[in-house]
Short mmCIF file of C-alpha atoms in Angstrom, two decimals:
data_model
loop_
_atom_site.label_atom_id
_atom_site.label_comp_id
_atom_site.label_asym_id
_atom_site.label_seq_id
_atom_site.Cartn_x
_atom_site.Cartn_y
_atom_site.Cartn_z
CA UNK X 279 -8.48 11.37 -47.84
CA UNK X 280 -9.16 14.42 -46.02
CA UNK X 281 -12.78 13.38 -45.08
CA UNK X 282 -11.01 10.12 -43.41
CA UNK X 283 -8.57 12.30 -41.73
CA UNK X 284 -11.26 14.92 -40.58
CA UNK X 285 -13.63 11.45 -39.36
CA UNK X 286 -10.89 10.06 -37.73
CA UNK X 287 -10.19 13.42 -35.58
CA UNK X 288 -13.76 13.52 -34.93
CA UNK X 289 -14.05 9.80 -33.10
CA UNK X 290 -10.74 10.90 -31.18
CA UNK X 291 -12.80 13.63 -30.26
CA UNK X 292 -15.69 11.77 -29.29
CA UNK X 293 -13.49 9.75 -27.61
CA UNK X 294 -11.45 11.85 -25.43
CA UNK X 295 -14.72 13.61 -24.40
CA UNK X 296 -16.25 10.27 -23.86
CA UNK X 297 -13.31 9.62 -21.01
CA UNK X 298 -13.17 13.06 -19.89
CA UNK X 299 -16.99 12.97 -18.95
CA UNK X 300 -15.93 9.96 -17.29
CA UNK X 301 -13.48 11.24 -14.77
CA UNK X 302 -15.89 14.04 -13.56
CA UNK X 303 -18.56 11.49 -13.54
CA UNK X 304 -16.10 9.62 -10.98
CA UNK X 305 -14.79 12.52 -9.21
CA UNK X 306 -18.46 13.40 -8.34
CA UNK X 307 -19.18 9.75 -7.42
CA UNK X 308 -16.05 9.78 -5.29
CA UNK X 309 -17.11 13.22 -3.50
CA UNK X 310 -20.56 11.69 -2.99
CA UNK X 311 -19.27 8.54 -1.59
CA UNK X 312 -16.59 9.68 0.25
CA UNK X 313 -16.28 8.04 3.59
CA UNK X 314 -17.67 5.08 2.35
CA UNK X 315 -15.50 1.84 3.07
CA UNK X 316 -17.56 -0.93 1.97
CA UNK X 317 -16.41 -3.45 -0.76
CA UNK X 318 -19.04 -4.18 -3.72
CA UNK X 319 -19.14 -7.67 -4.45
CA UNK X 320 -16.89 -7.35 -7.66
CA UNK X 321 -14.43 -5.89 -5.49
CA UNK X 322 -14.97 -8.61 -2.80
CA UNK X 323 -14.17 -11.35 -5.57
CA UNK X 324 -10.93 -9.26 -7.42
CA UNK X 325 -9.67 -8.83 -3.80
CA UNK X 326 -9.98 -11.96 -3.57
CA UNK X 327 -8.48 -13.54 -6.56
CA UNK X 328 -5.60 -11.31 -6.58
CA UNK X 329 -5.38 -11.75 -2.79
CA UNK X 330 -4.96 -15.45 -3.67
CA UNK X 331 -2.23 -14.64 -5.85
CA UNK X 332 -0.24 -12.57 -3.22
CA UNK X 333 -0.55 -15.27 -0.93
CA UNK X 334 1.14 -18.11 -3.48
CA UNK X 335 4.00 -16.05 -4.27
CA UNK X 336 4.59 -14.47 -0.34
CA UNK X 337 4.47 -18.11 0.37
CA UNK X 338 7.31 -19.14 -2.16
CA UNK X 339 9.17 -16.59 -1.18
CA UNK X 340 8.91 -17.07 2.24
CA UNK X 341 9.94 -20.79 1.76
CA UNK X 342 13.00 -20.56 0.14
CA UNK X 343 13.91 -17.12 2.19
CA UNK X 344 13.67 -19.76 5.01
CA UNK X 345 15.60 -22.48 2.77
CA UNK X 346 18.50 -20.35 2.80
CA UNK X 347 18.32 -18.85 6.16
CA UNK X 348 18.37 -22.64 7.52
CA UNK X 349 20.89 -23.50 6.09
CA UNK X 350 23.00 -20.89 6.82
CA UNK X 351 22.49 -21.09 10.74
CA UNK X 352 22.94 -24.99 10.71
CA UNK X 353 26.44 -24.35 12.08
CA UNK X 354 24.84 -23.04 14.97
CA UNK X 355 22.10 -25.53 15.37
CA UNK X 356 23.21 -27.67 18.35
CA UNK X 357 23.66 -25.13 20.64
CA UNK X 358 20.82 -23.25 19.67
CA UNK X 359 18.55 -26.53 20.53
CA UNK X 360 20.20 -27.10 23.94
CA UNK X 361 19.31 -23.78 25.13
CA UNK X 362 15.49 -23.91 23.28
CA UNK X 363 15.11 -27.27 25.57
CA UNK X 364 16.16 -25.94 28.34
CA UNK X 365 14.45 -22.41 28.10
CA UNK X 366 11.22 -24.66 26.92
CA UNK X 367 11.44 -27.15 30.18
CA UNK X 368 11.69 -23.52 32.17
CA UNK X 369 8.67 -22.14 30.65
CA UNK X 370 6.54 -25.24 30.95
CA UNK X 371 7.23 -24.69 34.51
CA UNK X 372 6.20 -20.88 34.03
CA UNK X 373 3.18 -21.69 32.04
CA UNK X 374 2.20 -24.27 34.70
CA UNK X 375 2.38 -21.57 37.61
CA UNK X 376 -0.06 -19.51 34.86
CA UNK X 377 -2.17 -21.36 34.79
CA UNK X 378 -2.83 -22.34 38.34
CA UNK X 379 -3.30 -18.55 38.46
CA UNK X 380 -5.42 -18.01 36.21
CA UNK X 381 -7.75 -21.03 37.47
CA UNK X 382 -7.58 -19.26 40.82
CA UNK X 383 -8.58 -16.13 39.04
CA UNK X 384 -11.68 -17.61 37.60
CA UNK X 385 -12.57 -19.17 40.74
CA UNK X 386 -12.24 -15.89 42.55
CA UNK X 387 -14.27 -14.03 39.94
CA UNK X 388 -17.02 -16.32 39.96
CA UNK X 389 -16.98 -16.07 44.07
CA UNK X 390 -17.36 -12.47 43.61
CA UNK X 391 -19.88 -12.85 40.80
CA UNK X 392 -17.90 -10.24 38.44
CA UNK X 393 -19.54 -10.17 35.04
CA UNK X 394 -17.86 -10.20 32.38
CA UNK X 395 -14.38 -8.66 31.45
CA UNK X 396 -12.69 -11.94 29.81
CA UNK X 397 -10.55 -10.82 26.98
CA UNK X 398 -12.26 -10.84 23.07
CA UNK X 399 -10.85 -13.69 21.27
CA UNK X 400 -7.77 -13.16 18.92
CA UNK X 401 -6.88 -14.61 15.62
CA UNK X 402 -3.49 -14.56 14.08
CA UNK X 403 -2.80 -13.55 10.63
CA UNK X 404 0.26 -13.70 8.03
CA UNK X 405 0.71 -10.94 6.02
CA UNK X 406 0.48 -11.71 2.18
CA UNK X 407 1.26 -8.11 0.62
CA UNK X 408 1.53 -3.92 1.51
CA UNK X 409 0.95 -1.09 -0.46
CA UNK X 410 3.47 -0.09 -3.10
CA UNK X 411 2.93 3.72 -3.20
CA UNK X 412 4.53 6.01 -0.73
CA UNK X 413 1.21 7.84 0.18
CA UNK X 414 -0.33 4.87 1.85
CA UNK X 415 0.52 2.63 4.40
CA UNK X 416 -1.63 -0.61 4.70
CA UNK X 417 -1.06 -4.09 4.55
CA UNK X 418 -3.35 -6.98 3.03
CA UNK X 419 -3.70 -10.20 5.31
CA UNK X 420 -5.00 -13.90 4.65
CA UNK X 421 -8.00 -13.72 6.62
CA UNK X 422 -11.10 -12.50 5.76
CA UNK X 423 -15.05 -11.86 6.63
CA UNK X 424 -15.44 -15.84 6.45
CA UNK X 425 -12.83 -16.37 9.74
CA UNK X 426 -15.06 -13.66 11.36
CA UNK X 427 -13.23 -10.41 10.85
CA UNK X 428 -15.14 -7.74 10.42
CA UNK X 429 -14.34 -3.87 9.49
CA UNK X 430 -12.83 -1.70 11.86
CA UNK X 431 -11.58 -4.37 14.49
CA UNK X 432 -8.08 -3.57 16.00
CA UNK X 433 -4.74 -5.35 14.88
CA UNK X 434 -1.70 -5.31 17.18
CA UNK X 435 1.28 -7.18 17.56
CA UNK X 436 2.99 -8.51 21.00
CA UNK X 437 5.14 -5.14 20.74
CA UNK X 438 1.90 -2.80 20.23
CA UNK X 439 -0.56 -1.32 18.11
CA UNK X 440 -0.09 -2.13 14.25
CA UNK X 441 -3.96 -0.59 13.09
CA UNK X 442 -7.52 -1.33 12.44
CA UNK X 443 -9.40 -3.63 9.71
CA UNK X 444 -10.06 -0.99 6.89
CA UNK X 445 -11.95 -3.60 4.07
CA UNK X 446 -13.01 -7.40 4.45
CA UNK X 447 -13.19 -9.88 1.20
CA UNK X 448 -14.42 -13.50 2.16
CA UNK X 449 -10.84 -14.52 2.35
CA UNK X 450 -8.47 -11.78 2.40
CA UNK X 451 -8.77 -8.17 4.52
CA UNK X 452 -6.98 -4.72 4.51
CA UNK X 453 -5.05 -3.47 7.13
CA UNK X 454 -5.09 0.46 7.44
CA UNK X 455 -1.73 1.17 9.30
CA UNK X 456 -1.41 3.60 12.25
CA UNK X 457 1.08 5.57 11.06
CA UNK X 458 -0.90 5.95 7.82
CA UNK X 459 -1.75 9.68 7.34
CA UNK X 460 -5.75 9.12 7.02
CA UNK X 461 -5.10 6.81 10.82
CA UNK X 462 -5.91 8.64 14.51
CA UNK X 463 -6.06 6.99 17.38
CA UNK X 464 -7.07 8.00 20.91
CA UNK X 465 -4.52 7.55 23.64
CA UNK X 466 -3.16 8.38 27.11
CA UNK X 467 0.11 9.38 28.22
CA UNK X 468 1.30 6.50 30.59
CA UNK X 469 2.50 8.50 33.52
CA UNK X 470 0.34 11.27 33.96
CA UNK X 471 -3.01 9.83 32.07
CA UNK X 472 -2.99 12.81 29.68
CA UNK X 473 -5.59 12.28 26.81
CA UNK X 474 -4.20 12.85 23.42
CA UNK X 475 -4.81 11.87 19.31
CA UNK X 476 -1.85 10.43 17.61
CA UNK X 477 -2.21 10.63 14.00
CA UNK X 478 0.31 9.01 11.21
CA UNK X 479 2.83 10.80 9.17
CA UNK X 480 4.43 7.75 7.31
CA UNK X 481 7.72 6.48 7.78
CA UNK X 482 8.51 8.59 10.80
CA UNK X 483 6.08 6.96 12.55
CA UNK X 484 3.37 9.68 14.70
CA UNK X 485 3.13 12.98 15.90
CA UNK X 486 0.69 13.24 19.30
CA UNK X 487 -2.11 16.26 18.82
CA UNK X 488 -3.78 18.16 21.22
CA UNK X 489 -1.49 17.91 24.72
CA UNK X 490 -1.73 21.18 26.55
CA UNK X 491 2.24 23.48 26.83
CA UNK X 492 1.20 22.60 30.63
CA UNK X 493 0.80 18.86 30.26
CA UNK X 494 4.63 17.75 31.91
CA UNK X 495 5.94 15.04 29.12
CA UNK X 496 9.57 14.01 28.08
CA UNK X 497 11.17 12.34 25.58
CA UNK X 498 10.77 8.46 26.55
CA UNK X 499 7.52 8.47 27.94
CA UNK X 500 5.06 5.67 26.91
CA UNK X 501 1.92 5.85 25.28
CA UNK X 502 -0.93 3.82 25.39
CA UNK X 503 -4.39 3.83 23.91
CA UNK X 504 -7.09 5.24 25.93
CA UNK X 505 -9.64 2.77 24.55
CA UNK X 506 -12.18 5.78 24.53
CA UNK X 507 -11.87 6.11 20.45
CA UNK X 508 -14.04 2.35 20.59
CA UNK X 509 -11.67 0.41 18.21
CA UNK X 510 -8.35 -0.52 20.41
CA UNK X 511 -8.48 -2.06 24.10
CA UNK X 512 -7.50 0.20 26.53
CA UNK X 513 -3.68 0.39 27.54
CA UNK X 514 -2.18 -1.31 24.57
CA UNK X 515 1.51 -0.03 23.83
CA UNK X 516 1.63 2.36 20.81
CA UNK X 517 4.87 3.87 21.23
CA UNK X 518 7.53 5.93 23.34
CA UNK X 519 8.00 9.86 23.07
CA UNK X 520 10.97 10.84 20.56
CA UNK X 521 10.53 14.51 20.75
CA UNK X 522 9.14 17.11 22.02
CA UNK X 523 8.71 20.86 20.82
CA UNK X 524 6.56 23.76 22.48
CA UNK X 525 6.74 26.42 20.37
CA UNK X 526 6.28 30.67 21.63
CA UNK X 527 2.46 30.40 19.11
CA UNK X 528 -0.53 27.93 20.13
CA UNK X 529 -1.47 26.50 22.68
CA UNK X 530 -0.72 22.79 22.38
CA UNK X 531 3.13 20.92 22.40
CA UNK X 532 4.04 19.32 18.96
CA UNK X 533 5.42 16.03 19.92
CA UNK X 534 6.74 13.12 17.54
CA UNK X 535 6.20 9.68 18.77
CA UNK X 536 8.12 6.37 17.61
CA UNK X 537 6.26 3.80 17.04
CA UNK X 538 5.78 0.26 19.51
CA UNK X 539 5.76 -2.20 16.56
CA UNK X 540 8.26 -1.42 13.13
CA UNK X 541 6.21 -1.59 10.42
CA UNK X 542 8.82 -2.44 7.95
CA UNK X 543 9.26 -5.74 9.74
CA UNK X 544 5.63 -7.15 10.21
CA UNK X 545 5.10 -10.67 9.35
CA UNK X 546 2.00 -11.71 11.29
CA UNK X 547 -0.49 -9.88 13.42
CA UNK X 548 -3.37 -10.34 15.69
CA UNK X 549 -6.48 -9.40 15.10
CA UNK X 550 -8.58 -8.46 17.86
CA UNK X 551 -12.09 -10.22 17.17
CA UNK X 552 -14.38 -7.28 18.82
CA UNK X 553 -17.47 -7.27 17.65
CA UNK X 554 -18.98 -4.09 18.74
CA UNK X 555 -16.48 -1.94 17.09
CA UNK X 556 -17.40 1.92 16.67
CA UNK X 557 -16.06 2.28 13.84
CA UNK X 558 -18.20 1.27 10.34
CA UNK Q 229 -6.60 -10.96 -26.89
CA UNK Q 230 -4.11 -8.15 -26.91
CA UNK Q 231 -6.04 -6.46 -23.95
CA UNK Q 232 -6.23 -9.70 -21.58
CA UNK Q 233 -2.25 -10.65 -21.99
CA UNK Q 234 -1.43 -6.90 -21.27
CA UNK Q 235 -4.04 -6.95 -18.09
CA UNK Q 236 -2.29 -10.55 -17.19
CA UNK Q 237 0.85 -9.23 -17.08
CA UNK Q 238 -0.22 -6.04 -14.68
CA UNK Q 239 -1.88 -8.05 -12.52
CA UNK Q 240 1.30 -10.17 -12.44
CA UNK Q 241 3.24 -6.68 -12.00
CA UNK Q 242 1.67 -5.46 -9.47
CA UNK Q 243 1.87 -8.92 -7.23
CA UNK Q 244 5.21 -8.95 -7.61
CA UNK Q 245 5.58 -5.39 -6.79
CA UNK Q 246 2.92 -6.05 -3.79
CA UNK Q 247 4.94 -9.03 -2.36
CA UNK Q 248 8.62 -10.03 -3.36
CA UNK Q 249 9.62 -6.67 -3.80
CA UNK Q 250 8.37 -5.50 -0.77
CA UNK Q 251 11.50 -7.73 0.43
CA UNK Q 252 14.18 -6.33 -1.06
CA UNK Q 253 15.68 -3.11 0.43
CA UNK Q 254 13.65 0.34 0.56
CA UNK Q 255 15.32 2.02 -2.86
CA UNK Q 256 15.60 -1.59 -4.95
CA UNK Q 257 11.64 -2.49 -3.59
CA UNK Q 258 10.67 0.98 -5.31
CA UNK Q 259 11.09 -0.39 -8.97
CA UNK Q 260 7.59 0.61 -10.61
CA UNK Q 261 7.61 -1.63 -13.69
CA UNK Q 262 3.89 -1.83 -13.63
CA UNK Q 263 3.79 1.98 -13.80
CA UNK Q 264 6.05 1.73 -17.14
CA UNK Q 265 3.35 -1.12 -18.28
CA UNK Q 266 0.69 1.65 -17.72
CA UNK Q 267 2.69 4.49 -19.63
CA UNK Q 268 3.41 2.31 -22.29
CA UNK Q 269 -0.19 1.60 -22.57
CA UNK Q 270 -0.95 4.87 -23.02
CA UNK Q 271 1.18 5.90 -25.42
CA UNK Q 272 0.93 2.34 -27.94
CA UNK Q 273 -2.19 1.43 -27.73
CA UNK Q 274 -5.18 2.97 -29.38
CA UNK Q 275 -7.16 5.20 -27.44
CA UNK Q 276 -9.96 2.55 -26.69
CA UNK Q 277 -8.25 -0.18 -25.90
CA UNK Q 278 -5.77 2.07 -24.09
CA UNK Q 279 -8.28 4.19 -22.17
CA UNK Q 280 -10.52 0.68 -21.05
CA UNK Q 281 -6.94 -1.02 -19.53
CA UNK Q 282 -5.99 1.85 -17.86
CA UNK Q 283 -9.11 2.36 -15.96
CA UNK Q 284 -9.50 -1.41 -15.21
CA UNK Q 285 -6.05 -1.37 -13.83
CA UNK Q 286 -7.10 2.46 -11.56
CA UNK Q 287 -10.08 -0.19 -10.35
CA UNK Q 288 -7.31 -2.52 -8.91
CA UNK Q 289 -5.26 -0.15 -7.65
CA UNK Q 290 -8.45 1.48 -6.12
CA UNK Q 291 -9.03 -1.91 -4.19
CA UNK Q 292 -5.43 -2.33 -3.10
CA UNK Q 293 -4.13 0.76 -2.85
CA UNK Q 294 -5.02 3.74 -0.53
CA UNK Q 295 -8.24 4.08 1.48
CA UNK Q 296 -10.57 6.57 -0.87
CA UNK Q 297 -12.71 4.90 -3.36
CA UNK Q 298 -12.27 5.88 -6.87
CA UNK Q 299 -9.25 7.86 -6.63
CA UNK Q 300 -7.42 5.62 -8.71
CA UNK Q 301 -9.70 6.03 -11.74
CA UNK Q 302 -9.59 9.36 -11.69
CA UNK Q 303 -5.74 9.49 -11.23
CA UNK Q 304 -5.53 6.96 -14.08
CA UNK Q 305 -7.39 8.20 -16.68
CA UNK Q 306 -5.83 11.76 -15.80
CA UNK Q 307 -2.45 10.50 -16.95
CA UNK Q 308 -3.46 8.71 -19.77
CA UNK Q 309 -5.03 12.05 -20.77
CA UNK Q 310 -1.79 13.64 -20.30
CA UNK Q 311 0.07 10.90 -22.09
CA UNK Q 312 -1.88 11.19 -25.16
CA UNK Q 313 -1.81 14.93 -25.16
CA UNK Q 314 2.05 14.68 -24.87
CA UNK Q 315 2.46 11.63 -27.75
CA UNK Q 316 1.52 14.22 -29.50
CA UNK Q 317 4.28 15.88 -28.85
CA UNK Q 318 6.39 13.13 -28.82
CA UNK Q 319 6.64 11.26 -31.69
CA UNK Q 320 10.00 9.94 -31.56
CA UNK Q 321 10.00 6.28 -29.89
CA UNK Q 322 13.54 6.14 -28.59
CA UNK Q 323 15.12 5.26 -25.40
CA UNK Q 324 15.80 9.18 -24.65
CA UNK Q 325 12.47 9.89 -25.13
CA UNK Q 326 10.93 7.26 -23.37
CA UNK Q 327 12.94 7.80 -20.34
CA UNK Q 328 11.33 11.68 -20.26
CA UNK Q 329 7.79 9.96 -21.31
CA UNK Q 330 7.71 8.01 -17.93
CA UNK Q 331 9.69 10.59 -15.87
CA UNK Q 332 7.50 13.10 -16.50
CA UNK Q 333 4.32 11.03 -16.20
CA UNK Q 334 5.16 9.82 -12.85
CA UNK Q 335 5.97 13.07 -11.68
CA UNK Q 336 2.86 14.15 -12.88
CA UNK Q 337 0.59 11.25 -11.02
CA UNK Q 338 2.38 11.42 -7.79
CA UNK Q 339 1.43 15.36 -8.02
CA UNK Q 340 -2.44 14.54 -8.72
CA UNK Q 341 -2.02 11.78 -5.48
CA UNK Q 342 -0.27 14.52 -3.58
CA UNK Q 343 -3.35 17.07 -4.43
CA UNK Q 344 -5.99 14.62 -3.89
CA UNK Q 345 -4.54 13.46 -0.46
CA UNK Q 346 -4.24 17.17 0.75
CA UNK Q 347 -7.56 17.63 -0.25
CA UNK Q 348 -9.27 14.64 1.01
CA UNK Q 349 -7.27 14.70 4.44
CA UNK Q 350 -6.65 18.59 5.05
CA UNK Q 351 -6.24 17.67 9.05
CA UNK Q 352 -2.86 15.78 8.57
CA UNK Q 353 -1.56 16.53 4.55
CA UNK Q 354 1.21 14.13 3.53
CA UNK Q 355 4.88 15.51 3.23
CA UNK Q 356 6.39 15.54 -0.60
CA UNK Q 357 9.25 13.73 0.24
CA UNK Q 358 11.88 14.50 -2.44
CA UNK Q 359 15.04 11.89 -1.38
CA UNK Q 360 11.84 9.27 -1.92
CA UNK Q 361 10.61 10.78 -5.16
CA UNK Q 362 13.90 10.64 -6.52
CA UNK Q 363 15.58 7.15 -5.56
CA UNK Q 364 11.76 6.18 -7.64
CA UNK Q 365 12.63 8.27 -10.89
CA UNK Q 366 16.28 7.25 -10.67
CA UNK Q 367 14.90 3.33 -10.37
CA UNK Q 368 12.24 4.35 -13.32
CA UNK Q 369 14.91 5.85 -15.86
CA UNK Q 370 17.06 2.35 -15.18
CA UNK Q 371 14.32 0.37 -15.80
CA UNK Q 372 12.65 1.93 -18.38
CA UNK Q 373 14.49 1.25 -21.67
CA UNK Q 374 14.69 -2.48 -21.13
CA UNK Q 375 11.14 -2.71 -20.15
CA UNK Q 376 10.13 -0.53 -22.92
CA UNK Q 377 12.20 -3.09 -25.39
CA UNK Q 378 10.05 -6.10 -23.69
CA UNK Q 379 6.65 -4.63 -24.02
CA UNK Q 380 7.29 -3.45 -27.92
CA UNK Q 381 8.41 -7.32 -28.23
CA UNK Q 382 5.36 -8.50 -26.45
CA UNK Q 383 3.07 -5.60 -28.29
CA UNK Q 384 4.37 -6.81 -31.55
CA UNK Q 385 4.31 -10.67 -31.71
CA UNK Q 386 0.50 -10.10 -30.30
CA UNK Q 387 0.12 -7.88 -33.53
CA UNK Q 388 1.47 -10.50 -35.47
CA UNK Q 389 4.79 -8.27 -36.69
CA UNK Q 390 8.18 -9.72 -37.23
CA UNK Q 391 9.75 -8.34 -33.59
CA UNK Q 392 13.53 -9.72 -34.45
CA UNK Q 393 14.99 -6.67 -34.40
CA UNK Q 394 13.48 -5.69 -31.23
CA UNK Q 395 17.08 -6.99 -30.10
CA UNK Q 396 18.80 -7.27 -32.45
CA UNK Q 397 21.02 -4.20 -31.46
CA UNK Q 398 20.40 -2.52 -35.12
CA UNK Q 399 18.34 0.88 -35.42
CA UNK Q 400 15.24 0.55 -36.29
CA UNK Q 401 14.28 2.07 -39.64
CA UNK Q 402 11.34 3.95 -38.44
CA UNK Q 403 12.09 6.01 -35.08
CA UNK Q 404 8.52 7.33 -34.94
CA UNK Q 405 5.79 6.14 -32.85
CA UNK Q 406 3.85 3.01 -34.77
#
């Protein structure tokens, strides 16, 4: 009895020493490989297959979230549809007008000879799930490396900046958020072109680094990215000014900024197909 | 058999958490029954079987979640570490208990996390947001008994026991951990 007792202490033993070893054996791997961003192709395929999961149920749940909403603005249906046809009938006129310009643009250009300068191509994604811990803020969307996205390419909205391509499965990729802590981005005050870093701090959005106590900014000012840091386009909104400190110490003003885009209500996003991204 | 339907049903977890919940409003969306799946894990199973889900679920998480590479893992196999060395402690498997079994472990991962983050990004360290912290422990202690009750039911008809009285609303004869 006591032998079984004293065995059965010793594999527990074993054991625990087994999974200890193992944690240091991934804490070193994890200092060694820190940095690197790269999915292994067991990772590619469990993104994946989960991935494919999110996407069934975000799409069931989108469906009968827009079941219910439906129905529940049918009352106002009519007169929502008379002024769609008659904002659409304006905008076709719009759209025509745009693209007489734009034809006249070209045509210009080519009289000039400019090179290059057309816009990188943009693909649209739906998101299909986010992170559930409150250290990390990214987002997982239904495209992947085989629709040409590649790590490191920029993802905005129509409102602004939303982040940057962090991983890429075949099918499925992982947004790293700008107002994740780990996120910095390179930008310019809009009125005076002052160069700045905003990093993320969460839910609050971003605080702006490294602007001189000289540098003259208020509260409402808009910032853009520089499009020196080689990931976003330059001038892309990222967000307005919400406050501004300068304190008696240092030599730089602490300034919170509120972000372009609210990340709580992101649905789809555009990914910016650049190919020759900085960042790897 | 035991291991796969346990693994099924965090993978399931953790969709749901990743998507549907992610709808509901900020204090309901931070229900973390996949993190009372993992501390019941630890504290049921055997150490083996225990120790191997755990880290398989830290290699999820360690795809999904975060942006440094095998900081789940680590954070995993930390608290089942620290679950075993408290089930020691604890032997009583009742609702009060369980309650202080999951409290406690949570605190204790999202203290690892909050280490590791300051440590891996010293140029902008996250804030230890309390209000958040709490509305997630309050959400975890209302959640936890039921689950708990589900789990033993699902832990017990995969061991082939008679689980009736799971809930049937009588006390259980033995009070100690199986």
């Amino acid at each position: 009895m006591k032998k079984n007792v004293k065995k059965s202490k010793g594999v527990k033993f074993f054991l625990l020493s087994g999974i200890t070893l193992g944690l240091i054996l991934i804490l070193i791997f994890i200092i060694t490989s820190s940095g690197r961003q790269t999915f292994n192709a067991p990772q590619k395929a469990v993104f994946d297959l989960v991935g494919r999961g999110q996407q069934i149920v975000t799409s069931v749940t989108r469906n009968l979230t827009d079941v219910f909403t439906s129905y529940s603005s049918l009352l106002d249906v009519r007169e929502e549809n008379q002024k769609l046809r008659e904002e659409l009938a304006r905008f076709k006129t719009v759209n025509n007008e745009y693209l007489e310009a734009v034809a006249t643009n070209v045509r210009l250009a080519n009289l000039l000879e400019l090179k290059e300068s057309l816009p990188a191509p943009t693909l649209t994604v739906e998101i299909v799930g986010r992170d559930k811990t409150m250290w990390f803020r990214t987002v997982y969307i239904n495209r992947g490396g085989s629709d040409g996205i590649r790590q490191g390419m920029p993802v905005v909205t129509v409102e602004g900046v939303v982040g940057q391509i962090l991983n890429v499965s075949p099918h499925f990729s992982k947004v790293l958020l700008a107002n994740d802590p780990t996120s910095a981005i390179d930008v310019l005050i809009q009125k005076n072109r002052t160069h700045g870093i905003i990093k993320g701090i969460g839910a609050e959005g971003y605080q702006l680094h490294y602007i001189l106590k000289k540098s003259a900014i208020e509260k409402s000012d808009t910032i853009v990215t520089s499009g020196l840091d080689g990931v976003f386009p330059k001038g892309l909104p990222v967000g307005t000014v919400s406050s501004v400190v300068k304190n008696r110490r240092g030599m730089f003003q602490k300034i919170s900024i509120q972000p372009a885009v609210d990340f709580a209500e992101l649905e789809y996003l555009i990914v910016i197909m650049r190919e020759n991204s900085l960042v790897k | 058999m035991l291991i796969g339907c346990f693994f099924t049903l965090g993978v399931f977890l953790f969709i749901l958490q990743t998507t549907v919940f992610q709808l509901f409003p900020p204090w309901l969306g931070r229900m973390d029954p996949l993190f009372v799946l993992l501390v019941f894990i630890a504290f049921h199973l055997k150490i083996f079987p225990g120790a191997f889900l755990i880290l398989l679920f830290g290699l999820i998480m360690d795809i999904f979640l975060g942006v440094f590479s095998g900081l789940y893992p680590i954070i995993f196999l930390t608290l089942f570490c620290f679950i075993q060395w408290l089930s020691r402690l604890i032997i009583i498997n009742e609702p009060p208990q369980q309650i202080f079994l999951v409290l406690i472990s949570f605190m204790f991962t999202n203290f690892i996390n909050f280490i590791f983050i300051n440590l891996l990004v010293p140029e902008n360290p996250p804030k230890w947001i309390w209000e958040t912290i709490l509305v997630q422990l309050f959400m975890l202690a209302v959640i936890t008994v039921p689950l708990f009750k589900m789990y033993e039911l699902m832990l017990a008809k995969l061991r082939h026991k008679k689980s009736s009285r799971v809930f049937s609303g009588k006390k259980k004869i033995n009070r100690f951990k199986d």
